[in-house]
């Protein structure tokens, strides 16, 4: 029988991806599913601290094992920016359009467009807290390509593929993505700790 697992996110795109990755094993519930309206802040300067903080906050609020993740796009020529500030790169409005436009503008003078997505997933069950990392390397394209995915997907070209994340079918993105890799490590941990 499938078990339920809590994911400390209100981002339905992320929830959908994670549910696809955990299909047949877990039913993923997000903050919206639980009608948990309080926004959990991401106050720290590292993905690790933010992920751990969100998982611990949700555990404290609901007293149920849960996991949280934080993701950043790290662009080499920009000193790994936007990184932990990826959601608010162009301002507090957290606009994907504005974030991508600013990224493309800031990269114009640079020839090296290499980048990576990094996800840190934190699991908290009250007694222990574990971290799992997933990284996918690639480059930032000069124009947006594709309509799938979300966030920076239209400008992220994963290494070894001649397309953006937004042009990829979901299953392929899930298999090679930062979040997919972190979740696979998490699943291994869950299976080994049964
Ligand atoms: P956060 O982890 O929700 O704080 O996301 C940080 C930023 O990275 C947001 O602007 C997201 O839209 C973006 N982001 C997170 N995961 C992905 C992804 O898989 N593809 C593209 N953008 C992403």
PDB file of C-alpha atoms and ligand atoms in Angstrom:
ATOM      1  CA  UNK A   1       0.000   0.000   0.000  1.00  0.00           C
ATOM      2  CA  UNK A   2       1.250   3.518  -0.794  1.00  0.00           C
ATOM      3  CA  UNK A   3       2.293   5.671   2.143  1.00  0.00           C
ATOM      4  CA  UNK A   4       1.796   9.405   2.386  1.00  0.00           C
ATOM      5  CA  UNK A   5       4.776  11.737   2.584  1.00  0.00           C
ATOM      6  CA  UNK A   6       4.724  15.468   3.231  1.00  0.00           C
ATOM      7  CA  UNK A   7       6.569  17.834   0.941  1.00  0.00           C
ATOM      8  CA  UNK A   8       7.083  21.342   2.367  1.00  0.00           C
ATOM      9  CA  UNK A   9       6.242  23.220  -0.819  1.00  0.00           C
ATOM     10  CA  UNK A  10       3.409  25.263  -2.251  1.00  0.00           C
ATOM     11  CA  UNK A  11       4.942  24.985  -5.711  1.00  0.00           C
ATOM     12  CA  UNK A  12       2.607  22.654  -7.594  1.00  0.00           C
ATOM     13  CA  UNK A  13       5.149  22.197 -10.419  1.00  0.00           C
ATOM     14  CA  UNK A  14       7.666  20.784  -7.955  1.00  0.00           C
ATOM     15  CA  UNK A  15       5.006  18.651  -6.272  1.00  0.00           C
ATOM     16  CA  UNK A  16       3.980  17.168  -9.653  1.00  0.00           C
ATOM     17  CA  UNK A  17       7.600  16.323 -10.531  1.00  0.00           C
ATOM     18  CA  UNK A  18       8.230  14.700  -7.166  1.00  0.00           C
ATOM     19  CA  UNK A  19       4.928  12.771  -7.282  1.00  0.00           C
ATOM     20  CA  UNK A  20       5.922  11.382 -10.695  1.00  0.00           C
ATOM     21  CA  UNK A  21       9.281  10.320  -9.260  1.00  0.00           C
ATOM     22  CA  UNK A  22       7.726   8.649  -6.211  1.00  0.00           C
ATOM     23  CA  UNK A  23       4.786   7.047  -8.048  1.00  0.00           C
ATOM     24  CA  UNK A  24       3.653   3.620  -6.747  1.00  0.00           C
ATOM     25  CA  UNK A  25       5.628   4.231  -3.557  1.00  0.00           C
ATOM     26  CA  UNK A  26       4.342   7.385  -1.892  1.00  0.00           C
ATOM     27  CA  UNK A  27       1.429   9.751  -2.172  1.00  0.00           C
ATOM     28  CA  UNK A  28       2.992  13.201  -1.984  1.00  0.00           C
ATOM     29  CA  UNK A  29       1.079  15.874  -0.099  1.00  0.00           C
ATOM     30  CA  UNK A  30       2.029  19.526  -0.464  1.00  0.00           C
ATOM     31  CA  UNK A  31       1.306  22.449   1.835  1.00  0.00           C
ATOM     32  CA  UNK A  32      -1.742  23.355  -0.280  1.00  0.00           C
ATOM     33  CA  UNK A  33      -3.137  19.815   0.084  1.00  0.00           C
ATOM     34  CA  UNK A  34      -2.966  20.272   3.856  1.00  0.00           C
ATOM     35  CA  UNK A  35      -4.491  23.768   3.643  1.00  0.00           C
ATOM     36  CA  UNK A  36      -1.318  24.947   5.350  1.00  0.00           C
ATOM     37  CA  UNK A  37      -1.405  28.564   4.259  1.00  0.00           C
ATOM     38  CA  UNK A  38       1.557  29.978   6.228  1.00  0.00           C
ATOM     39  CA  UNK A  39       4.445  30.667   3.904  1.00  0.00           C
ATOM     40  CA  UNK A  40       7.626  29.004   5.162  1.00  0.00           C
ATOM     41  CA  UNK A  41      10.421  31.523   4.634  1.00  0.00           C
ATOM     42  CA  UNK A  42      13.821  30.793   3.101  1.00  0.00           C
ATOM     43  CA  UNK A  43      15.872  33.183   5.245  1.00  0.00           C
ATOM     44  CA  UNK A  44      19.376  31.740   4.822  1.00  0.00           C
ATOM     45  CA  UNK A  45      22.205  32.185   2.340  1.00  0.00           C
ATOM     46  CA  UNK A  46      22.649  28.508   1.549  1.00  0.00           C
ATOM     47  CA  UNK A  47      20.337  25.946  -0.025  1.00  0.00           C
ATOM     48  CA  UNK A  48      21.285  23.505   2.753  1.00  0.00           C
ATOM     49  CA  UNK A  49      20.153  25.788   5.582  1.00  0.00           C
ATOM     50  CA  UNK A  50      16.928  26.787   3.813  1.00  0.00           C
ATOM     51  CA  UNK A  51      15.952  23.185   3.055  1.00  0.00           C
ATOM     52  CA  UNK A  52      16.722  22.063   6.599  1.00  0.00           C
ATOM     53  CA  UNK A  53      14.859  25.012   8.093  1.00  0.00           C
ATOM     54  CA  UNK A  54      11.725  24.406   5.992  1.00  0.00           C
ATOM     55  CA  UNK A  55      11.630  20.688   6.849  1.00  0.00           C
ATOM     56  CA  UNK A  56      12.147  21.392  10.562  1.00  0.00           C
ATOM     57  CA  UNK A  57       9.471  24.119  10.600  1.00  0.00           C
ATOM     58  CA  UNK A  58       6.907  21.843   8.977  1.00  0.00           C
ATOM     59  CA  UNK A  59       7.790  18.982  11.286  1.00  0.00           C
ATOM     60  CA  UNK A  60       7.320  21.282  14.274  1.00  0.00           C
ATOM     61  CA  UNK A  61       3.945  22.493  12.957  1.00  0.00           C
ATOM     62  CA  UNK A  62       2.505  19.088  12.066  1.00  0.00           C
ATOM     63  CA  UNK A  63       4.585  16.546  13.970  1.00  0.00           C
ATOM     64  CA  UNK A  64       4.852  14.352  10.872  1.00  0.00           C
ATOM     65  CA  UNK A  65       7.942  13.238   8.923  1.00  0.00           C
ATOM     66  CA  UNK A  66       8.424  15.532   5.973  1.00  0.00           C
ATOM     67  CA  UNK A  67      10.922  16.769   3.454  1.00  0.00           C
ATOM     68  CA  UNK A  68      11.730  20.119   1.910  1.00  0.00           C
ATOM     69  CA  UNK A  69      14.022  21.226  -0.861  1.00  0.00           C
ATOM     70  CA  UNK A  70      15.680  24.371  -2.098  1.00  0.00           C
ATOM     71  CA  UNK A  71      17.027  24.786  -5.598  1.00  0.00           C
ATOM     72  CA  UNK A  72      19.380  27.282  -7.156  1.00  0.00           C
ATOM     73  CA  UNK A  73      20.680  27.965 -10.639  1.00  0.00           C
ATOM     74  CA  UNK A  74      24.453  28.524 -10.406  1.00  0.00           C
ATOM     75  CA  UNK A  75      26.015  30.295 -13.376  1.00  0.00           C
ATOM     76  CA  UNK A  76      29.799  30.079 -13.490  1.00  0.00           C
ATOM     77  CA  UNK A  77      30.533  33.455 -15.187  1.00  0.00           C
ATOM     78  CA  UNK A  78      28.271  35.219 -12.705  1.00  0.00           C
ATOM     79  CA  UNK A  79      30.120  33.879  -9.659  1.00  0.00           C
ATOM     80  CA  UNK A  80      27.466  31.174  -9.161  1.00  0.00           C
ATOM     81  CA  UNK A  81      24.609  33.725  -9.114  1.00  0.00           C
ATOM     82  CA  UNK A  82      21.658  33.669  -8.947  1.00  0.00           C
ATOM     83  CA  UNK A  83      22.180  30.606  -6.683  1.00  0.00           C
ATOM     84  CA  UNK A  84      20.167  30.675  -3.491  1.00  0.00           C
ATOM     85  CA  UNK A  85      18.542  33.924  -4.725  1.00  0.00           C
ATOM     86  CA  UNK A  86      17.205  32.323  -7.932  1.00  0.00           C
ATOM     87  CA  UNK A  87      13.524  32.939  -7.179  1.00  0.00           C
ATOM     88  CA  UNK A  88      14.074  36.642  -6.414  1.00  0.00           C
ATOM     89  CA  UNK A  89      16.889  37.330  -8.885  1.00  0.00           C
ATOM     90  CA  UNK A  90      15.092  40.271 -10.524  1.00  0.00           C
ATOM     91  CA  UNK A  91      13.218  41.356  -7.389  1.00  0.00           C
ATOM     92  CA  UNK A  92      10.676  40.474  -4.760  1.00  0.00           C
ATOM     93  CA  UNK A  93       7.935  40.002  -7.374  1.00  0.00           C
ATOM     94  CA  UNK A  94       9.533  36.571  -8.039  1.00  0.00           C
ATOM     95  CA  UNK A  95       8.703  36.850 -11.744  1.00  0.00           C
ATOM     96  CA  UNK A  96      10.051  34.085 -13.950  1.00  0.00           C
ATOM     97  CA  UNK A  97       9.935  36.373 -17.006  1.00  0.00           C
ATOM     98  CA  UNK A  98      11.937  39.092 -15.236  1.00  0.00           C
ATOM     99  CA  UNK A  99      14.418  36.586 -13.787  1.00  0.00           C
ATOM    100  CA  UNK A 100      15.158  35.079 -17.204  1.00  0.00           C
ATOM    101  CA  UNK A 101      15.458  38.503 -18.886  1.00  0.00           C
ATOM    102  CA  UNK A 102      17.925  39.687 -16.242  1.00  0.00           C
ATOM    103  CA  UNK A 103      19.933  36.472 -16.499  1.00  0.00           C
ATOM    104  CA  UNK A 104      20.208  36.761 -20.300  1.00  0.00           C
ATOM    105  CA  UNK A 105      21.168  40.438 -20.023  1.00  0.00           C
ATOM    106  CA  UNK A 106      23.844  39.776 -17.388  1.00  0.00           C
ATOM    107  CA  UNK A 107      25.307  36.966 -19.477  1.00  0.00           C
ATOM    108  CA  UNK A 108      25.572  39.027 -22.698  1.00  0.00           C
ATOM    109  CA  UNK A 109      29.236  40.055 -22.146  1.00  0.00           C
ATOM    110  CA  UNK A 110      30.320  36.506 -21.259  1.00  0.00           C
ATOM    111  CA  UNK A 111      31.353  33.708 -23.591  1.00  0.00           C
ATOM    112  CA  UNK A 112      31.302  31.045 -20.889  1.00  0.00           C
ATOM    113  CA  UNK A 113      27.618  30.243 -20.374  1.00  0.00           C
ATOM    114  CA  UNK A 114      28.107  27.112 -18.278  1.00  0.00           C
ATOM    115  CA  UNK A 115      25.684  26.616 -15.420  1.00  0.00           C
ATOM    116  CA  UNK A 116      24.244  24.025 -13.139  1.00  0.00           C
ATOM    117  CA  UNK A 117      21.062  23.449 -11.199  1.00  0.00           C
ATOM    118  CA  UNK A 118      21.624  22.321  -7.647  1.00  0.00           C
ATOM    119  CA  UNK A 119      18.914  20.943  -5.374  1.00  0.00           C
ATOM    120  CA  UNK A 120      19.320  20.206  -1.696  1.00  0.00           C
ATOM    121  CA  UNK A 121      16.604  18.051  -0.156  1.00  0.00           C
ATOM    122  CA  UNK A 122      16.242  17.823   3.623  1.00  0.00           C
ATOM    123  CA  UNK A 123      14.298  15.083   5.386  1.00  0.00           C
ATOM    124  CA  UNK A 124      13.212  15.514   8.977  1.00  0.00           C
ATOM    125  CA  UNK A 125      11.520  12.869  11.114  1.00  0.00           C
ATOM    126  CA  UNK A 126      11.917  14.561  14.459  1.00  0.00           C
ATOM    127  CA  UNK A 127      14.967  12.653  15.589  1.00  0.00           C
ATOM    128  CA  UNK A 128      17.248  12.960  12.582  1.00  0.00           C
ATOM    129  CA  UNK A 129      17.688  15.274   9.656  1.00  0.00           C
ATOM    130  CA  UNK A 130      19.294  14.113   6.405  1.00  0.00           C
ATOM    131  CA  UNK A 131      20.443  16.053   3.353  1.00  0.00           C
ATOM    132  CA  UNK A 132      20.492  14.791  -0.249  1.00  0.00           C
ATOM    133  CA  UNK A 133      22.036  16.776  -3.115  1.00  0.00           C
ATOM    134  CA  UNK A 134      21.323  16.638  -6.841  1.00  0.00           C
ATOM    135  CA  UNK A 135      23.239  18.491  -9.557  1.00  0.00           C
ATOM    136  CA  UNK A 136      22.756  18.751 -13.319  1.00  0.00           C
ATOM    137  CA  UNK A 137      25.340  20.536 -15.463  1.00  0.00           C
ATOM    138  CA  UNK A 138      24.519  22.477 -18.610  1.00  0.00           C
ATOM    139  CA  UNK A 139      24.632  25.856 -20.324  1.00  0.00           C
ATOM    140  CA  UNK A 140      22.383  28.898 -20.555  1.00  0.00           C
ATOM    141  CA  UNK A 141      20.937  29.359 -24.046  1.00  0.00           C
ATOM    142  CA  UNK A 142      20.755  32.776 -25.710  1.00  0.00           C
ATOM    143  CA  UNK A 143      16.991  32.617 -26.209  1.00  0.00           C
ATOM    144  CA  UNK A 144      14.085  30.856 -24.532  1.00  0.00           C
ATOM    145  CA  UNK A 145      13.221  27.484 -26.027  1.00  0.00           C
ATOM    146  CA  UNK A 146      10.165  25.329 -25.317  1.00  0.00           C
ATOM    147  CA  UNK A 147       6.984  25.646 -23.326  1.00  0.00           C
ATOM    148  CA  UNK A 148       7.207  22.784 -20.821  1.00  0.00           C
ATOM    149  CA  UNK A 149       8.578  22.766 -17.292  1.00  0.00           C
ATOM    150  CA  UNK A 150       8.783  25.918 -15.219  1.00  0.00           C
ATOM    151  CA  UNK A 151      11.161  28.580 -13.907  1.00  0.00           C
ATOM    152  CA  UNK A 152      14.456  28.791 -15.795  1.00  0.00           C
ATOM    153  CA  UNK A 153      13.742  25.636 -17.851  1.00  0.00           C
ATOM    154  CA  UNK A 154      13.408  27.449 -21.235  1.00  0.00           C
ATOM    155  CA  UNK A 155      17.011  28.739 -21.029  1.00  0.00           C
ATOM    156  CA  UNK A 156      18.707  25.737 -19.400  1.00  0.00           C
ATOM    157  CA  UNK A 157      20.321  23.321 -21.873  1.00  0.00           C
ATOM    158  CA  UNK A 158      21.404  20.183 -20.003  1.00  0.00           C
ATOM    159  CA  UNK A 159      24.805  18.802 -20.992  1.00  0.00           C
ATOM    160  CA  UNK A 160      24.606  16.099 -23.671  1.00  0.00           C
ATOM    161  CA  UNK A 161      21.200  17.201 -25.024  1.00  0.00           C
ATOM    162  CA  UNK A 162      20.454  19.576 -27.887  1.00  0.00           C
ATOM    163  CA  UNK A 163      17.361  21.013 -26.251  1.00  0.00           C
ATOM    164  CA  UNK A 164      16.283  22.986 -23.208  1.00  0.00           C
ATOM    165  CA  UNK A 165      14.609  21.475 -20.147  1.00  0.00           C
ATOM    166  CA  UNK A 166      11.399  23.130 -21.369  1.00  0.00           C
ATOM    167  CA  UNK A 167      11.589  21.150 -24.645  1.00  0.00           C
ATOM    168  CA  UNK A 168      12.142  17.808 -22.915  1.00  0.00           C
ATOM    169  CA  UNK A 169       9.459  15.316 -22.060  1.00  0.00           C
ATOM    170  CA  UNK A 170       8.805  15.175 -18.328  1.00  0.00           C
ATOM    171  CA  UNK A 171      10.164  11.670 -17.863  1.00  0.00           C
ATOM    172  CA  UNK A 172      13.544  12.583 -19.375  1.00  0.00           C
ATOM    173  CA  UNK A 173      13.825  15.769 -17.301  1.00  0.00           C
ATOM    174  CA  UNK A 174      12.942  13.820 -14.155  1.00  0.00           C
ATOM    175  CA  UNK A 175      15.570  11.206 -14.908  1.00  0.00           C
ATOM    176  CA  UNK A 176      18.486  13.614 -15.332  1.00  0.00           C
ATOM    177  CA  UNK A 177      17.447  16.671 -13.326  1.00  0.00           C
ATOM    178  CA  UNK A 178      18.911  18.071 -10.105  1.00  0.00           C
ATOM    179  CA  UNK A 179      15.618  17.349  -8.301  1.00  0.00           C
ATOM    180  CA  UNK A 180      15.353  13.884  -9.846  1.00  0.00           C
ATOM    181  CA  UNK A 181      18.864  12.982  -8.678  1.00  0.00           C
ATOM    182  CA  UNK A 182      18.242  14.277  -5.134  1.00  0.00           C
ATOM    183  CA  UNK A 183      14.935  12.362  -4.964  1.00  0.00           C
ATOM    184  CA  UNK A 184      16.570   9.131  -6.187  1.00  0.00           C
ATOM    185  CA  UNK A 185      19.078   9.406  -3.329  1.00  0.00           C
ATOM    186  CA  UNK A 186      16.227  10.105  -0.919  1.00  0.00           C
ATOM    187  CA  UNK A 187      14.270   7.053  -2.150  1.00  0.00           C
ATOM    188  CA  UNK A 188      17.341   4.853  -1.621  1.00  0.00           C
ATOM    189  CA  UNK A 189      17.601   6.175   1.925  1.00  0.00           C
ATOM    190  CA  UNK A 190      13.883   5.554   2.605  1.00  0.00           C
ATOM    191  CA  UNK A 191      14.178   2.005   1.252  1.00  0.00           C
ATOM    192  CA  UNK A 192      17.295   1.236   3.271  1.00  0.00           C
ATOM    193  CA  UNK A 193      15.775   2.573   6.500  1.00  0.00           C
ATOM    194  CA  UNK A 194      12.522   0.543   6.272  1.00  0.00           C
TER     195      UNK A 194
HETATM  196  P1  LIG B   1      12.957  27.575  -5.051  1.00  0.00           P
HETATM  197  O1  LIG B   1      13.695  26.313  -4.763  1.00  0.00           O
HETATM  198  O2  LIG B   1      11.472  27.343  -5.101  1.00  0.00           O
HETATM  199  O3  LIG B   1      13.365  28.706  -4.138  1.00  0.00           O
HETATM  200  O4  LIG B   1      13.313  27.956  -6.539  1.00  0.00           O
HETATM  201  C1  LIG B   1      14.327  28.859  -6.877  1.00  0.00           C
HETATM  202  C2  LIG B   1      14.138  29.337  -8.298  1.00  0.00           C
HETATM  203  O5  LIG B   1      14.628  28.355  -9.182  1.00  0.00           O
HETATM  204  C3  LIG B   1      12.710  29.657  -8.714  1.00  0.00           C
HETATM  205  O6  LIG B   1      12.751  30.785  -9.557  1.00  0.00           O
HETATM  206  C4  LIG B   1      12.280  28.432  -9.487  1.00  0.00           C
HETATM  207  O7  LIG B   1      11.350  28.750 -10.493  1.00  0.00           O
HETATM  208  C5  LIG B   1      13.613  27.983 -10.083  1.00  0.00           C
HETATM  209  N1  LIG B   1      13.614  26.531 -10.236  1.00  0.00           N
HETATM  210  C6  LIG B   1      13.560  25.597  -9.250  1.00  0.00           C
HETATM  211  N2  LIG B   1      13.577  24.362  -9.790  1.00  0.00           N
HETATM  212  C7  LIG B   1      13.626  24.543 -11.137  1.00  0.00           C
HETATM  213  C8  LIG B   1      13.651  23.634 -12.224  1.00  0.00           C
HETATM  214  O8  LIG B   1      13.593  22.403 -12.094  1.00  0.00           O
HETATM  215  N3  LIG B   1      13.713  24.197 -13.449  1.00  0.00           N
HETATM  216  C9  LIG B   1      13.769  25.540 -13.651  1.00  0.00           C
HETATM  217  N4  LIG B   1      13.743  26.417 -12.678  1.00  0.00           N
HETATM  218  C10 LIG B   1      13.667  25.924 -11.414  1.00  0.00           C
END
